[in-house]
Coordinates of C-alpha atoms and ligand atoms in Angstrom, one line a residue:
M22 CA -10.3 91.4 -93.7
T23 CA -8.7 89.5 -90.8
S24 CA -6.6 86.3 -90.9
E25 CA -9.4 84.4 -89.3
D26 CA -11.8 85.6 -92.0
I27 CA -9.5 84.4 -94.7
R28 CA -8.9 81.0 -93.1
S29 CA -12.6 80.3 -92.6
R30 CA -13.7 81.7 -96.0
F31 CA -11.1 79.5 -97.7
L32 CA -12.0 76.3 -95.9
K33 CA -15.8 76.9 -96.3
F34 CA -15.3 77.6 -100.0
F35 CA -13.7 74.3 -100.6
E36 CA -15.8 72.3 -98.1
S37 CA -18.9 73.5 -99.9
R38 CA -17.4 72.1 -103.1
G39 CA -16.9 68.6 -101.8
H40 CA -13.6 68.9 -100.0
K41 CA -13.0 67.2 -96.6
L42 CA -11.4 69.5 -94.0
V43 CA -8.2 68.0 -92.7
P44 CA -6.3 69.5 -89.7
S45 CA -2.8 70.9 -90.1
A46 CA -0.1 68.3 -89.7
S47 CA 2.7 68.8 -87.3
L48 CA 5.7 71.0 -88.3
V49 CA 7.8 67.9 -87.8
P50 CA 6.9 65.5 -90.5
E51 CA 6.0 62.2 -89.0
N52 CA 7.0 59.7 -91.7
D53 CA 9.4 61.6 -93.8
P54 CA 12.9 61.7 -92.5
S55 CA 14.2 63.2 -95.7
V56 CA 13.0 66.7 -94.7
L57 CA 13.4 68.5 -91.3
F58 CA 10.2 70.4 -91.4
T59 CA 6.8 70.5 -93.0
T60 CA 7.3 73.0 -95.8
A61 CA 4.1 72.5 -97.8
G62 CA 0.5 71.4 -97.4
M63 CA 0.9 68.4 -99.7
Q64 CA 3.6 66.8 -97.5
Q65 CA 1.1 64.9 -95.2
F66 CA -0.7 63.7 -98.3
K67 CA 2.3 62.2 -100.2
P68 CA 1.0 58.6 -99.8
Y69 CA -2.3 59.5 -101.4
Y70 CA -0.7 60.8 -104.6
T71 CA 1.4 57.6 -105.0
G72 CA -1.5 55.3 -104.3
A73 CA 0.1 53.9 -101.1
K74 CA -3.0 55.1 -99.2
N75 CA -6.6 55.4 -100.2
P76 CA -8.2 58.9 -99.7
E77 CA -11.7 57.6 -99.7
A78 CA -11.0 55.1 -97.0
D79 CA -9.4 57.8 -94.8
F80 CA -11.3 61.0 -95.7
N81 CA -14.4 59.6 -97.3
S82 CA -13.5 61.9 -100.3
K83 CA -10.9 62.2 -103.0
N84 CA -10.6 65.9 -102.3
V85 CA -9.4 67.6 -99.1
T86 CA -8.6 71.1 -97.9
T87 CA -6.3 72.4 -95.2
V88 CA -4.6 75.3 -93.5
Q89 CA -1.1 73.9 -93.0
K90 CA 1.6 75.3 -90.6
C91 CA 4.9 75.5 -92.5
V92 CA 8.5 76.3 -91.7
R93 CA 11.0 77.2 -94.4
T94 CA 14.4 78.5 -93.4
G95 CA 16.1 78.7 -96.8
D96 CA 15.5 82.4 -97.1
I97 CA 16.3 83.2 -93.5
D98 CA 18.5 86.1 -94.5
E99 CA 15.7 87.8 -96.3
V100 CA 13.5 87.8 -93.2
G101 CA 12.7 91.4 -92.1
D102 CA 11.8 92.6 -95.6
D103 CA 8.1 92.9 -96.6
T104 CA 7.4 89.3 -97.6
H105 CA 9.8 86.7 -96.2
L106 CA 8.9 84.7 -93.1
T107 CA 10.3 81.5 -91.5
F108 CA 6.9 80.3 -90.4
F109 CA 3.7 80.7 -92.4
E110 CA 0.3 79.2 -92.9
M111 CA -0.5 77.7 -96.2
L112 CA -4.1 77.5 -97.5
G113 CA -4.5 74.5 -99.8
N114 CA -6.9 72.3 -101.7
F115 CA -5.9 68.9 -102.9
S116 CA -7.2 66.2 -105.1
F117 CA -6.0 62.6 -105.4
G118 CA -7.6 61.6 -108.7
G119 CA -10.9 63.5 -108.0
Y120 CA -10.5 66.5 -110.3
W121 CA -7.9 67.9 -112.6
K122 CA -6.7 71.2 -114.2
K123 CA -10.1 72.6 -115.3
E124 CA -11.7 72.5 -111.9
A125 CA -8.5 73.5 -110.0
I126 CA -8.0 76.6 -112.1
A127 CA -11.8 77.5 -112.0
Y128 CA -11.9 77.2 -108.2
A129 CA -8.8 79.4 -107.8
H130 CA -10.1 82.0 -110.2
E131 CA -13.5 82.1 -108.4
F132 CA -12.0 82.3 -104.9
I133 CA -9.7 85.1 -105.8
T134 CA -11.9 87.2 -108.0
K135 CA -15.4 86.5 -106.6
E136 CA -15.0 85.4 -103.0
L137 CA -12.3 87.9 -102.2
G138 CA -13.0 90.4 -104.9
L139 CA -9.3 90.8 -105.9
A140 CA -8.0 91.5 -109.3
I141 CA -5.5 89.0 -110.9
D142 CA -2.4 90.7 -112.3
Y143 CA -1.3 87.8 -114.5
V144 CA -0.9 84.1 -114.3
S145 CA 2.1 81.9 -115.4
I146 CA 2.2 78.4 -116.9
F147 CA 4.9 75.8 -117.6
K148 CA 6.9 76.0 -120.8
D149 CA 8.7 72.9 -122.0
D150 CA 12.4 72.7 -121.6
E151 CA 15.3 70.3 -121.9
S152 CA 13.8 68.0 -119.2
G153 CA 11.4 66.6 -121.8
I154 CA 8.3 67.4 -119.9
P155 CA 5.8 69.0 -122.4
A156 CA 4.5 72.6 -122.2
D157 CA 1.2 73.1 -120.4
E158 CA -0.9 74.5 -123.2
E159 CA -4.0 73.0 -121.6
S160 CA -3.7 75.4 -118.7
R161 CA -3.4 78.4 -121.0
E162 CA -6.6 77.4 -122.8
I163 CA -8.4 76.9 -119.5
W164 CA -7.3 80.4 -118.3
K165 CA -8.2 82.0 -121.6
S166 CA -11.6 80.3 -121.6
I167 CA -12.4 81.8 -118.2
D168 CA -11.0 85.3 -119.0
S169 CA -9.8 86.0 -122.5
N170 CA -8.1 89.3 -121.4
L171 CA -5.9 87.6 -118.8
T172 CA -2.1 87.8 -119.4
V173 CA -0.5 84.4 -119.4
T174 CA 3.3 84.2 -119.1
E175 CA 5.3 81.0 -119.6
H176 CA 8.4 79.9 -117.7
K177 CA 10.7 76.9 -117.6
K178 CA 11.1 74.3 -114.9
E179 CA 13.0 76.7 -112.6
D180 CA 9.9 78.8 -112.0
N181 CA 6.9 76.7 -113.0
F182 CA 7.6 73.2 -111.7
W183 CA 7.1 72.1 -108.1
G184 CA 8.6 69.4 -105.9
P185 CA 9.3 66.9 -104.7
T186 CA 9.9 67.6 -101.1
G187 CA 12.9 65.7 -100.0
D188 CA 14.8 63.2 -102.2
E189 CA 11.9 61.8 -104.1
G190 CA 8.2 62.0 -104.5
P191 CA 5.2 63.5 -106.4
C192 CA 5.8 66.7 -108.4
G193 CA 4.7 68.4 -111.5
P194 CA 4.2 71.6 -113.6
T195 CA 2.5 74.6 -112.0
T196 CA 0.3 77.5 -112.9
E197 CA 0.7 80.5 -110.6
I198 CA -1.5 83.5 -109.8
Y199 CA 0.1 86.9 -109.3
I200 CA -1.5 89.9 -107.6
N201 CA 0.3 93.3 -107.7
G202 CA 3.4 91.5 -108.9
V203 CA 3.5 89.1 -106.0
E204 CA 3.0 85.3 -106.4
I205 CA -0.1 84.5 -104.4
W206 CA -1.2 81.0 -105.4
N207 CA 0.7 78.0 -106.6
I208 CA -1.3 75.3 -108.3
V209 CA 0.6 72.1 -108.9
F210 CA -0.4 69.4 -111.3
N211 CA 1.2 66.4 -109.7
E212 CA 1.5 64.0 -112.6
Y213 CA 5.1 62.8 -112.0
Y214 CA 7.1 60.9 -109.4
K215 CA 10.7 61.9 -109.2
T216 CA 12.8 59.0 -108.2
K217 CA 16.0 59.2 -106.1
E218 CA 18.0 58.7 -109.3
G219 CA 16.3 61.9 -110.8
Q220 CA 13.9 60.3 -113.2
Y221 CA 10.4 61.6 -113.8
T222 CA 8.0 58.7 -114.1
P223 CA 4.2 59.4 -114.7
L224 CA 2.0 58.9 -111.7
E225 CA -0.9 56.4 -112.2
T226 CA -3.4 58.8 -110.7
K227 CA -3.0 62.5 -111.4
G228 CA -3.3 64.8 -108.4
I229 CA -3.8 68.5 -107.6
D230 CA -1.8 70.3 -104.9
T231 CA -2.3 74.0 -104.3
G232 CA -0.7 76.4 -101.9
M233 CA -1.4 80.0 -101.0
G234 CA 0.5 81.7 -98.2
L235 CA -2.0 83.2 -95.7
E236 CA 0.2 86.1 -94.7
R237 CA 0.9 87.2 -98.3
L238 CA -2.8 86.9 -99.2
L239 CA -3.7 89.0 -96.2
V240 CA -1.5 91.8 -97.4
Q241 CA -3.4 91.9 -100.6
A242 CA -6.8 91.5 -99.0
G243 CA -6.4 93.7 -96.0
A244 CA -7.2 97.4 -96.3
G245 CA -4.2 99.7 -95.8
V246 CA -1.7 96.8 -95.1
N247 CA 1.6 97.1 -96.9
N248 CA 3.6 94.1 -95.7
V249 CA 3.2 90.9 -93.8
Y250 CA 4.3 92.6 -90.5
E251 CA 1.3 95.1 -90.7
T252 CA -1.2 92.2 -90.8
D253 CA -3.1 91.2 -87.7
L254 CA -0.7 88.2 -87.4
F255 CA 2.2 90.5 -86.4
D256 CA 1.0 94.1 -85.9
P257 CA 0.1 93.7 -82.2
V258 CA 3.5 92.1 -81.4
L259 CA 5.4 94.9 -83.2
E260 CA 3.3 97.4 -81.2
I261 CA 4.5 95.6 -78.0
L262 CA 8.1 95.8 -79.2
K263 CA 7.8 99.5 -79.9
K264 CA 6.5 100.1 -76.3
L265 CA 9.2 97.9 -74.8
S266 CA 12.2 99.5 -76.5
L267 CA 13.4 101.7 -73.8
G268 CA 14.6 105.0 -75.1
G269 CA 16.6 103.3 -77.8
E270 CA 16.0 104.0 -81.4
Y271 CA 13.5 101.5 -82.6
H272 CA 15.0 99.5 -85.4
E273 CA 12.1 98.2 -87.6
Q274 CA 14.0 95.5 -89.4
N275 CA 15.4 94.0 -86.2
A276 CA 12.0 94.1 -84.6
R277 CA 10.6 92.2 -87.5
I278 CA 13.3 89.6 -87.3
V279 CA 12.7 89.2 -83.5
A280 CA 9.0 88.8 -84.1
D281 CA 9.4 86.3 -86.9
H282 CA 11.9 84.2 -85.1
V283 CA 10.0 84.1 -81.8
R284 CA 6.8 83.2 -83.6
T285 CA 8.5 80.3 -85.4
S286 CA 10.2 79.2 -82.2
I287 CA 6.9 79.1 -80.4
M288 CA 5.3 77.0 -83.1
L289 CA 8.2 74.6 -83.2
V290 CA 8.3 74.1 -79.4
S291 CA 4.5 73.6 -79.5
D292 CA 5.1 70.7 -82.0
G293 CA 7.6 69.1 -79.7
V294 CA 11.0 70.4 -80.9
L295 CA 13.6 71.2 -78.2
P296 CA 16.7 73.3 -78.8
S297 CA 19.7 71.1 -79.5
N298 CA 22.7 71.0 -81.8
K299 CA 21.1 68.7 -84.3
D300 CA 18.4 68.7 -86.9
Q301 CA 15.2 70.6 -86.0
G302 CA 16.6 71.4 -82.6
Y303 CA 19.6 73.1 -84.2
I304 CA 17.3 75.4 -86.3
L305 CA 15.2 76.2 -83.2
R306 CA 18.3 77.1 -81.2
R307 CA 19.6 79.3 -84.0
L308 CA 16.2 81.1 -84.3
I309 CA 16.1 81.8 -80.6
R310 CA 19.7 83.0 -80.4
R311 CA 19.4 85.1 -83.6
A312 CA 16.4 86.8 -81.9
L313 CA 18.2 87.2 -78.6
V314 CA 21.3 89.0 -80.0
R315 CA 18.9 91.6 -81.4
I316 CA 17.9 92.6 -77.9
R317 CA 20.5 94.9 -76.4
P318 CA 20.4 94.3 -72.6
L319 CA 20.9 90.6 -73.1
A320 CA 24.4 91.2 -74.5
G321 CA 24.8 94.4 -72.6
S322 CA 24.0 92.9 -69.3
F323 CA 27.5 91.3 -69.4
A324 CA 28.9 94.8 -69.6
H325 CA 31.2 93.6 -72.3
E326 CA 33.1 96.3 -74.0
A327 CA 33.0 94.4 -77.3
V328 CA 29.3 94.5 -77.3
H329 CA 29.0 98.1 -76.1
A330 CA 31.6 99.3 -78.6
S331 CA 29.9 97.6 -81.5
A332 CA 27.1 99.5 -83.2
S333 CA 24.5 97.3 -81.6
P334 CA 22.6 95.3 -84.1
T335 CA 19.4 95.8 -82.1
G336 CA 18.2 99.2 -81.3
L337 CA 15.7 97.1 -79.3
E338 CA 16.2 97.7 -75.6
I339 CA 14.1 95.4 -73.5
E340 CA 14.6 95.0 -69.8
P341 CA 14.5 91.4 -68.8
A342 CA 11.9 91.3 -66.0
G343 CA 13.4 89.4 -63.1
S344 CA 13.1 85.7 -63.7
R345 CA 11.1 86.1 -66.9
S346 CA 12.3 85.8 -70.4
V347 CA 13.0 89.0 -72.3
F348 CA 10.6 87.5 -74.8
H349 CA 7.8 87.2 -72.3
E350 CA 5.5 89.9 -73.7
I351 CA 6.2 88.9 -77.2
I352 CA 5.3 85.3 -76.5
E353 CA 2.1 86.4 -74.7
G354 CA 1.3 88.6 -77.8
F355 CA 1.5 85.6 -80.1
F356 CA -0.6 83.5 -77.7
E357 CA -3.3 86.2 -78.0
I358 CA -3.0 86.3 -81.8
Y359 CA -3.4 82.6 -82.2
K360 CA -5.9 82.0 -79.4
N361 CA -8.6 80.9 -81.9
T362 CA -6.4 78.4 -83.6
A363 CA -5.4 74.9 -82.3
Y364 CA -1.7 75.7 -82.5
L365 CA -0.5 76.8 -79.1
N366 CA -3.2 76.7 -76.5
E367 CA -2.3 73.4 -74.8
N368 CA 1.4 74.0 -74.5
K369 CA 1.7 77.6 -73.3
K370 CA 3.6 76.8 -70.1
H371 CA 6.0 74.4 -71.8
I372 CA 6.7 76.9 -74.6
K373 CA 7.6 79.6 -72.2
E374 CA 9.9 77.3 -70.2
V375 CA 11.7 75.9 -73.1
I376 CA 12.5 79.3 -74.6
F377 CA 13.5 80.8 -71.3
D378 CA 15.8 77.8 -70.6
E379 CA 17.5 78.4 -73.9
E380 CA 17.9 82.0 -73.1
I381 CA 19.6 81.2 -69.8
K382 CA 21.9 78.7 -71.4
F383 CA 22.8 81.2 -74.1
R384 CA 23.6 83.9 -71.5
K385 CA 26.0 81.4 -69.8
G386 CA 27.6 80.7 -73.2
L387 CA 28.0 84.4 -73.8
E388 CA 29.8 84.9 -70.5
N389 CA 32.2 82.0 -71.3
G390 CA 32.6 83.1 -74.9
F391 CA 33.4 86.7 -73.9
K392 CA 36.1 85.4 -71.5
E393 CA 37.7 83.7 -74.5
I394 CA 37.4 86.9 -76.5
D395 CA 39.1 88.8 -73.7
K396 CA 42.0 86.5 -74.0
G397 CA 42.4 87.9 -77.5
T398 CA 41.0 85.1 -79.7
I399 CA 38.0 85.3 -82.0
D400 CA 37.5 82.0 -83.7
P401 CA 33.9 82.0 -85.0
F402 CA 33.8 78.2 -85.3
I403 CA 34.8 77.6 -81.6
L404 CA 32.6 80.4 -80.5
W405 CA 29.6 78.8 -82.2
T406 CA 30.3 75.1 -81.4
T407 CA 31.4 75.6 -77.8
H408 CA 29.7 78.7 -76.7
G409 CA 26.7 79.0 -79.0
F410 CA 27.6 82.4 -80.6
P411 CA 25.6 82.9 -83.8
I412 CA 27.9 84.0 -86.6
E413 CA 26.2 87.4 -86.8
L414 CA 27.1 88.2 -83.1
T415 CA 30.7 87.2 -83.7
M416 CA 30.9 89.5 -86.7
E417 CA 29.4 92.3 -84.7
I418 CA 32.1 91.9 -82.0
A419 CA 34.9 91.5 -84.5
K420 CA 34.0 94.6 -86.6
P421 CA 35.1 97.3 -84.1
K422 CA 38.2 95.4 -83.4
G423 CA 39.1 95.4 -87.0
I424 CA 39.2 91.6 -87.2
H425 CA 38.2 90.0 -90.4
I426 CA 35.9 87.0 -90.2
D427 CA 36.3 84.5 -93.0
L428 CA 32.7 83.4 -93.6
E429 CA 33.6 80.9 -96.2
D430 CA 36.0 79.2 -93.9
F431 CA 33.4 79.2 -91.1
N432 CA 30.8 77.7 -93.4
R433 CA 33.2 75.0 -94.6
K434 CA 34.1 74.0 -91.0
I435 CA 30.4 73.9 -90.0
S436 CA 29.6 71.7 -92.9
E437 CA 32.6 69.4 -92.2
H438 CA 31.5 69.3 -88.6
Q439 CA 28.0 68.3 -89.5
K440 CA 29.3 65.5 -91.7
L441 CA 31.5 64.4 -88.9
S442 CA 28.6 64.2 -86.5
Q443 CA 26.8 62.0 -88.9
T444 CA 29.8 59.7 -89.1
A445 CA 30.1 59.7 -85.4
S446 CA 26.4 58.7 -84.9
A447 CA 26.9 56.0 -87.5
G448 CA 29.5 54.4 -85.3
M449 CA 27.6 54.8 -82.1
F450 CA 26.8 51.2 -81.1
K451 CA 29.7 48.9 -81.1
G452 CA 29.2 46.0 -83.4
G453 CA 26.5 47.5 -85.5
L454 CA 25.5 50.6 -87.2
A455 CA 23.5 53.4 -85.4
N456 CA 20.0 52.3 -84.4
H457 CA 17.5 55.2 -84.4
E458 CA 14.6 53.2 -83.0
P459 CA 13.1 55.3 -80.2
A460 CA 13.4 52.5 -77.7
T461 CA 17.1 52.1 -78.4
V462 CA 17.7 55.8 -78.3
E463 CA 16.0 56.0 -74.9
L464 CA 18.1 53.2 -73.5
H465 CA 21.2 54.9 -74.8
T466 CA 20.4 58.0 -72.7
A467 CA 19.6 55.7 -69.8
H468 CA 23.1 54.2 -70.3
H469 CA 24.7 57.6 -69.8
L470 CA 22.6 58.2 -66.7
L471 CA 23.6 54.7 -65.3
L472 CA 27.3 55.4 -65.6
A473 CA 26.9 58.8 -63.9
A474 CA 24.8 57.1 -61.1
L475 CA 27.4 54.4 -60.6
Q476 CA 30.2 57.0 -60.3
E477 CA 28.0 59.0 -57.8
I478 CA 26.9 56.1 -55.6
V479 CA 29.7 53.5 -55.9
G480 CA 32.5 55.9 -56.5
P481 CA 34.4 57.9 -59.2
S482 CA 36.7 54.9 -59.9
V483 CA 33.9 53.2 -61.8
K484 CA 34.8 53.3 -65.5
Q485 CA 32.9 51.9 -68.4
R486 CA 34.5 48.9 -70.2
G487 CA 31.9 47.9 -72.7
S488 CA 28.3 48.4 -73.7
N489 CA 25.6 46.9 -75.8
I490 CA 22.2 48.3 -76.4
T491 CA 19.2 46.7 -78.1
E492 CA 15.6 47.8 -78.3
E493 CA 14.8 45.7 -75.2
R494 CA 17.6 46.4 -72.8
L495 CA 21.0 48.0 -72.1
R496 CA 24.1 46.2 -70.9
M497 CA 27.1 47.9 -69.4
D498 CA 30.4 46.4 -68.3
F499 CA 32.3 48.5 -65.8
V500 CA 35.3 48.5 -63.6
C501 CA 34.4 47.8 -60.0
D502 CA 36.1 45.8 -57.2
H503 CA 33.0 44.4 -55.6
K504 CA 29.6 42.9 -56.2
L505 CA 27.0 45.7 -55.8
T506 CA 25.0 45.5 -52.7
D507 CA 21.2 45.6 -52.8
E508 CA 21.3 49.0 -51.3
E509 CA 23.7 50.3 -53.9
K510 CA 21.5 48.9 -56.7
Q511 CA 18.4 50.6 -55.2
K512 CA 20.3 53.9 -54.8
V513 CA 21.5 53.7 -58.4
E514 CA 17.9 53.0 -59.7
A515 CA 16.5 55.8 -57.5
W516 CA 19.2 58.3 -58.7
V517 CA 18.5 57.5 -62.4
N518 CA 14.7 57.7 -61.9
D519 CA 15.1 61.0 -60.1
K520 CA 17.0 62.4 -63.1
I521 CA 14.3 61.1 -65.4
A522 CA 11.6 62.7 -63.2
Q523 CA 13.4 66.1 -63.3
G524 CA 13.1 66.3 -67.1
L525 CA 16.8 67.3 -67.8
N526 CA 18.0 68.4 -71.1
V527 CA 20.4 66.2 -73.1
V528 CA 22.6 68.5 -75.1
R529 CA 25.2 67.7 -77.7
R530 CA 28.3 69.8 -78.2
E531 CA 31.1 69.5 -80.7
M532 CA 34.5 70.5 -79.4
P533 CA 38.2 69.9 -79.9
L534 CA 39.4 66.6 -78.5
A535 CA 41.8 68.4 -76.1
E536 CA 39.0 70.5 -74.6
A537 CA 36.7 67.5 -74.1
E538 CA 39.6 65.7 -72.3
K539 CA 40.2 68.8 -70.2
I540 CA 36.6 68.9 -69.0
G541 CA 36.8 65.2 -68.1
A542 CA 34.2 63.8 -70.5
E543 CA 33.9 60.1 -70.1
M544 CA 35.6 58.3 -73.0
E545 CA 35.7 54.8 -74.2
F546 CA 38.9 53.0 -72.9
G547 CA 41.4 52.5 -75.7
A548 CA 39.3 54.2 -78.4
K549 CA 40.8 56.5 -80.9
Y550 CA 39.1 59.9 -81.4
P551 CA 39.2 62.5 -84.1
E552 CA 40.4 66.0 -83.5
T553 CA 36.9 67.3 -83.1
V554 CA 34.6 65.2 -81.0
S555 CA 30.9 65.2 -80.0
V556 CA 30.1 65.2 -76.3
Y557 CA 26.7 64.6 -74.8
F558 CA 25.9 66.6 -71.6
I559 CA 23.0 66.0 -69.3
E560 CA 22.4 69.2 -67.5
D561 CA 20.5 69.8 -64.3
K562 CA 18.3 72.8 -63.9
D563 CA 21.2 74.9 -62.6
G564 CA 23.2 74.1 -65.7
N565 CA 25.5 71.6 -63.9
H566 CA 26.6 68.7 -65.9
I567 CA 25.5 65.5 -64.2
S568 CA 26.8 63.5 -67.1
K569 CA 29.3 64.2 -69.9
E570 CA 30.4 61.5 -72.3
F571 CA 32.1 61.3 -75.7
C572 CA 29.4 60.0 -77.9
G573 CA 28.0 60.2 -81.4
G574 CA 24.4 59.8 -80.3
P575 CA 21.6 59.7 -81.0
H576 CA 19.9 60.6 -77.7
V577 CA 16.6 61.8 -76.5
S578 CA 16.5 65.6 -76.0
N579 CA 15.1 65.4 -72.5
T580 CA 15.3 62.7 -69.8
S581 CA 11.5 63.0 -69.3
E582 CA 11.2 61.0 -72.5
L583 CA 12.5 57.9 -70.7
G584 CA 10.3 55.5 -68.8
H585 CA 11.0 53.9 -65.4
F586 CA 14.5 52.6 -65.0
K587 CA 15.1 49.2 -63.6
I588 CA 18.2 47.0 -63.1
L589 CA 17.5 43.4 -64.1
K590 CA 20.8 41.8 -63.2
E591 CA 24.2 42.6 -61.8
E592 CA 26.9 40.0 -62.3
A593 CA 30.7 39.4 -62.7
V594 CA 32.3 39.4 -66.1
S595 CA 35.9 38.9 -65.0
A596 CA 38.1 39.9 -62.1
G597 CA 37.3 43.6 -61.3
V598 CA 34.7 44.0 -64.1
R599 CA 31.0 43.8 -63.4
R600 CA 28.0 43.8 -65.8
I601 CA 24.6 45.4 -65.4
K602 CA 21.6 44.7 -67.5
A603 CA 18.7 47.2 -67.2
V604 CA 15.5 48.2 -68.9
L605 CA 13.1 51.1 -69.1
G606 CA 9.5 50.2 -68.3
Ligands
LIG728 N1 3.3 72.4 -102.9 C1 3.1 73.7 -103.5 C2 3.8 74.7 -102.7 O1 4.2 74.5 -101.6 C3 1.7 74.0 -103.6 O2 1.0 73.7 -102.4 O3 4.0 75.8 -103.2

């Protein structure tokens, strides 16, 4: 049985039982800032469980079915074993007050045993515990009425209760189906709403939320398939990896990790994520880099003794083909695998470019990082924040040198650093708290471009003296000894618009204050900065920084997100200080 067979059988099964087919939502949740990624099929339906939205008005039905793209990175260190993945598809049926336990259990039983002809090992139900939520005896009776021989195990909240995603939301007890000892299908009875304060309040309308991982099911349903990497969703790519590994010993686990991470990266880029040091972009960057360090010539091409001396983590030897990414064939392999889905087809060129750009950046970071290492220092925190070294690469390099890496210390610094970034962005706009409205964020990036343009066209003596950004316009005060001429204004506009048209990446890096000063990042006159600062770089295609400013953000990730830049007014503020007001149209 193929992945496509299972997807279509599942959807048809539920469509023919009164469910409306709804497309997968994006991997980046649209209206749920409390979570970075879509991790479950029910996420796009949260408002239907709470009554905030009406399913009949939107779907013409109280019952829907989906195949949902999901990303979960909590178990990233387990990836490479037989079952864990960072991206997977989840088959689900959902009801918002349409049906309840009896129907949900009967559908699941019928689909598994009759439609797919698989034998259920056992099922589990919710057992009451200290939380005060009662045991789910009703589900036991339903299962037993369907098959009196079925083993029913019972477990506390830890195992048989699901949700909510994020800080608050619908959640409830579950009943789970196991096949050959593996959890295959999670059926959630959404009857509670967990508040931010941690209280469980009953939902007015009870809902059903089920989720079954496609890859895991495929292992059970496919003949002769022993693990997720042998399914048709991975096997062709692993074959490609085997062919590409030149003479080196083929390292199965690393090949699996490369395949998993590249697949997830492709899916994330397709849904609009770009590599960065923040949020979804940070995860994407880590995935790409974790995959890259498992390919030997990438590190080896720098002929660095530290990498050569280390027992390479890879065993995968892929020659980068000229100007193409080392991942080129792998990416093409996944395009082929998913050609009949709606996930990737429209964005192929963009996906390849983004991943390749990140690869090039990483290579540069490696070169610089290795220079630091040659000086004799291995500081995993600086290597990660400044040069982009994943911790596993630093450990590989440190090992043969007999240098101990204190992981706890590294993790603590990273988490402090992330807290600091949040504080920094909170203080972004003078006179207010950070404003994350897209229009304001875009104008903020335009503000950086404007300063760079003024320094380029009017001269390097231009320095910022004040700024104010609203959703409508930006305002910048700057040191300048003359009224700008019309020609200067036009040149500044053209310069900024050219950078917007070039689609340049906006990259945030954390670094020690001294280093940021050394590289000449623009700073606010008279401001006091902490020891570690955040600097935003706008990089041209050759990796040159056309702008670098101390800044907490937020910013767009690419200048192509900005509209047309226009100066509205240029005027005097005081002797030697001018003011520009500008907009994006
Ligand atoms: N929300 C549940 C899960 O993700 C069932 O869909 O497991």
